[in-house]
Structures are given as structure tokens and as C-alpha cells.
């Protein structure tokens, strides 16, 4: 299976994936970001499919079609989102059915969305965690592939809790991706 990683940020998850020896065929970023530098440092091919607008005029379907074209052009079989900030249109999920992975810093279905760690602390939970799931058109709602709990400490801040979750996330995501690549299928 040929793996592509979609990224938008600093590339810490991408770095963990590459450092673990997982073969990444392509990294795609939606904006200039550190993940492109991480890809270069690991000698992984990358493409910038730049999102041109963050306003209401953003053409989600057009952007999604462009991304599908890039992924198909590289003969990608499996897609792993790694902090990818753009919500994609349904055509991507139809083009790669049950072959798009994502990770989330909470025990889904609790605390979906972009502010999961903040929301968990605000709610006062004693345990949160990390979820690896299949990405679907509905954000953070796809079938769960793996989860691991992380305790919430009394003196936790968003930053300290998120750092502990990230440690689990990197390990759990790598483990899940490795198992999928070994099997040759997601399930």
C-alpha cells in the first residue's frame, strides 16, 4: 500500500511516522508549513496543494478535486491525516473509501472538533485520550480503529494535557498505520 500523509502544521506527527520507518510515498500540505520541511529532511516527496481562501468563498469541492488528482497521480492507496486543517468534500471519501485515517486528541465520540483538549478540561473529565479513526465526511465521526486513555491531572493546563496526549497519539497512530500496512487493508 502506498501511503500519503496530509499535513498543515509543524509536522511532529509526520516526523514520528517517518522516524518509525513507515514508508511514506507522499506528503501533501494545504499551506506552506513545517511539515514540508520535515518531509524534505526525511527525503519524502511532497506537494503543496495550497488552499487559496479561508473565507466563505472557499471552493471546498474544487480543492477536494485537486487533492484527489494529486493523490491518484501518485498511485496512493492509504491516506493518513496528520494535523490537516482543511475539511474536505465528500468526493475524497468516495475516492478513498475507508482508506483515510485520522487521529483526534480525545476519546471519541466525546469532544469532537478542533478544541477537544480545551473542551475536556472545561467539562472536568478525569480521563481523556487519543482516538485513531477512519475519516468520513462528518468530522470526527468515523469508525474507531484504536483508542488509548490519558488521565487528566489536577494541575493540568491545555498545554500539559495536550503534550501527554500527543505522546500517546504518535505511538498509537504509528502502531495502527503499521498494522494496516502489514495487513494490506484497513480492516
Coordinates of C-alpha atoms in Angstrom, one line a residue:
X1 CA 0.0 0.0 0.0
X2 CA 1.3 3.5 -0.9
X3 CA 0.8 5.9 1.9
X4 CA 0.3 9.7 1.7
X5 CA 0.3 12.0 4.7
X6 CA -1.8 15.2 4.7
X7 CA -0.4 17.9 7.0
X8 CA -0.9 21.6 7.8
X9 CA 1.3 22.3 10.7
X10 CA 4.7 21.7 12.2
X11 CA 5.0 18.1 11.2
X12 CA 5.5 16.4 14.5
X13 CA 3.2 13.5 13.7
X14 CA 4.8 13.2 10.2
X15 CA 8.2 13.2 11.8
X16 CA 7.2 10.4 14.2
X17 CA 5.8 8.4 11.3
X18 CA 8.9 8.8 9.1
X19 CA 11.3 8.2 12.1
X20 CA 9.5 4.9 12.8
X21 CA 10.4 3.7 9.3
X22 CA 6.9 3.8 7.9
X23 CA 7.3 4.2 4.1
X24 CA 5.6 7.4 3.1
X25 CA 5.2 7.9 -0.6
X26 CA 4.0 11.5 -0.5
X27 CA 3.3 14.4 1.9
X28 CA 0.6 16.9 0.9
X29 CA 0.2 20.2 2.7
X30 CA -2.6 22.7 2.3
X31 CA -0.4 25.7 3.2
X32 CA 3.3 26.4 3.5
X33 CA 4.3 24.8 6.8
X34 CA 6.9 23.0 8.8
X35 CA 5.6 19.6 7.6
X36 CA 7.1 20.3 4.2
X37 CA 10.5 20.8 5.8
X38 CA 10.0 17.6 7.8
X39 CA 9.2 15.7 4.6
X40 CA 12.4 17.1 2.9
X41 CA 14.5 16.1 6.0
X42 CA 13.3 12.5 5.6
X43 CA 13.7 12.7 1.8
X44 CA 10.0 12.1 1.2
X45 CA 8.4 13.7 -1.9
X46 CA 5.9 16.5 -1.1
X47 CA 3.4 18.7 -2.8
X48 CA 1.8 21.9 -1.8
X49 CA -1.9 21.9 -2.8
X50 CA -2.4 25.4 -1.4
X51 CA -5.7 26.5 0.0
X52 CA -6.2 29.9 -1.6
X53 CA -9.1 31.1 0.7
X54 CA -10.2 30.8 4.3
X55 CA -13.4 32.8 3.7
X56 CA -16.9 31.8 2.8
X57 CA -15.9 31.8 -0.9
X58 CA -13.6 28.7 -0.4
X59 CA -14.3 26.2 -3.1
X60 CA -14.2 23.0 -1.0
X61 CA -15.3 20.8 -3.9
X62 CA -12.8 22.3 -6.2
X63 CA -10.0 22.0 -3.7
X64 CA -11.0 18.4 -2.9
X65 CA -10.9 17.5 -6.6
X66 CA -7.4 19.0 -6.9
X67 CA -6.3 16.9 -4.0
X68 CA -7.8 13.7 -5.3
X69 CA -6.0 14.4 -8.6
X70 CA -2.6 14.7 -6.8
X71 CA -3.2 11.5 -4.7
X72 CA -4.3 9.5 -7.7
X73 CA -1.3 10.8 -9.7
X74 CA 1.0 9.3 -7.1
X75 CA -1.0 6.0 -7.0
X76 CA -1.8 6.4 -3.3
X77 CA -3.8 3.6 -1.6
X78 CA -3.9 4.9 2.0
X79 CA -4.2 8.5 3.3
X80 CA -3.2 9.5 6.9
X81 CA -4.2 12.9 8.1
X82 CA -1.6 14.4 10.4
X83 CA -2.9 17.7 11.7
X84 CA -4.5 18.6 8.4
X85 CA -6.6 21.7 8.9
X86 CA -8.9 21.7 5.8
X87 CA -12.2 19.9 5.9
X88 CA -12.6 18.1 2.6
X89 CA -15.6 17.4 0.4
X90 CA -17.4 14.0 0.1
X91 CA -15.6 13.2 -3.2
X92 CA -12.4 12.4 -1.3
X93 CA -14.2 9.9 0.9
X94 CA -15.8 8.3 -2.1
X95 CA -12.4 8.2 -4.0
X96 CA -10.7 6.5 -1.0
X97 CA -13.5 4.6 0.8
X98 CA -12.4 3.5 4.3
X99 CA -8.8 4.3 3.4
X100 CA -8.4 7.7 5.1
X101 CA -7.1 7.7 8.7
X102 CA -7.2 10.5 11.2
X103 CA -6.2 10.9 14.8
X104 CA -8.0 13.0 17.4
X105 CA -6.9 14.2 20.9
X106 CA -9.9 12.8 22.8
X107 CA -11.8 9.6 23.3
X108 CA -14.3 9.9 20.5
X109 CA -17.3 10.2 20.4
X110 CA -16.6 12.6 23.3
X111 CA -15.2 16.1 22.4
X112 CA -15.2 16.1 18.6
X113 CA -13.9 19.2 16.8
X114 CA -10.9 21.4 16.8
X115 CA -10.8 22.2 20.6
X116 CA -11.0 18.8 22.1
X117 CA -8.4 19.2 24.8
X118 CA -9.9 22.6 25.9
X119 CA -13.4 21.1 25.9
X120 CA -12.3 18.1 28.0
X121 CA -10.7 20.3 30.6
X122 CA -13.7 22.7 30.7
X123 CA -16.0 19.7 31.2
X124 CA -13.9 18.5 34.1
X125 CA -13.3 14.9 32.9
X126 CA -10.8 12.8 34.8
X127 CA -9.8 10.8 31.7
X128 CA -9.4 11.8 28.1
X129 CA -7.2 10.3 25.5
X130 CA -6.5 9.7 21.8
X131 CA -8.5 8.1 19.1
X132 CA -7.4 6.8 15.7
X133 CA -10.4 6.6 13.4
X134 CA -11.4 6.4 9.8
X135 CA -12.1 9.9 8.5
X136 CA -15.6 10.4 7.0
X137 CA -17.4 13.4 5.6
X138 CA -18.8 14.0 9.1
X139 CA -15.8 15.4 11.1
X140 CA -14.6 13.1 13.9
X141 CA -17.5 10.6 13.4
X142 CA -15.9 7.7 11.5
X143 CA -15.4 4.2 12.8
X144 CA -12.9 3.9 15.7
X145 CA -9.8 1.9 14.9
X146 CA -7.8 2.4 18.2
X147 CA -8.1 4.4 21.4
X148 CA -6.0 4.9 24.5
X149 CA -6.8 6.7 27.7
X150 CA -4.8 9.6 29.2
X151 CA -5.5 10.7 32.8
X152 CA -6.3 14.3 33.4
X153 CA -4.2 15.6 36.3
X154 CA -5.4 18.1 38.8
X155 CA -2.8 20.7 37.8
X156 CA -3.2 20.1 34.0
X157 CA -3.3 23.0 31.6
X158 CA -4.4 22.7 28.0
X159 CA -0.7 22.6 27.1
X160 CA 0.4 20.0 29.6
X161 CA -2.5 17.7 28.9
X162 CA -2.2 18.1 25.1
X163 CA 1.6 17.2 25.3
X164 CA 0.8 14.0 27.1
X165 CA -1.9 13.1 24.6
X166 CA 0.5 13.8 21.7
X167 CA 2.9 11.3 23.1
X168 CA 0.2 8.6 23.1
X169 CA -1.1 9.8 19.7
X170 CA 2.3 9.4 18.0
X171 CA 2.7 5.9 19.3
X172 CA -0.9 4.8 18.7
X173 CA -1.1 6.3 15.2
X174 CA 2.2 4.6 14.2
X175 CA 1.1 1.3 15.6
X176 CA -2.2 1.5 13.7
X177 CA -0.7 2.6 10.4
X178 CA 1.9 -0.2 10.7
X179 CA -0.7 -2.8 11.3
X180 CA -2.8 -1.6 8.3
X181 CA 0.3 -1.7 6.1
X182 CA 1.2 -5.2 7.3
X183 CA -2.4 -6.5 6.6
X184 CA -2.7 -4.7 3.3
X185 CA -6.1 -3.4 4.4
X186 CA -7.7 -1.1 7.0
X187 CA -9.8 -3.9 8.5

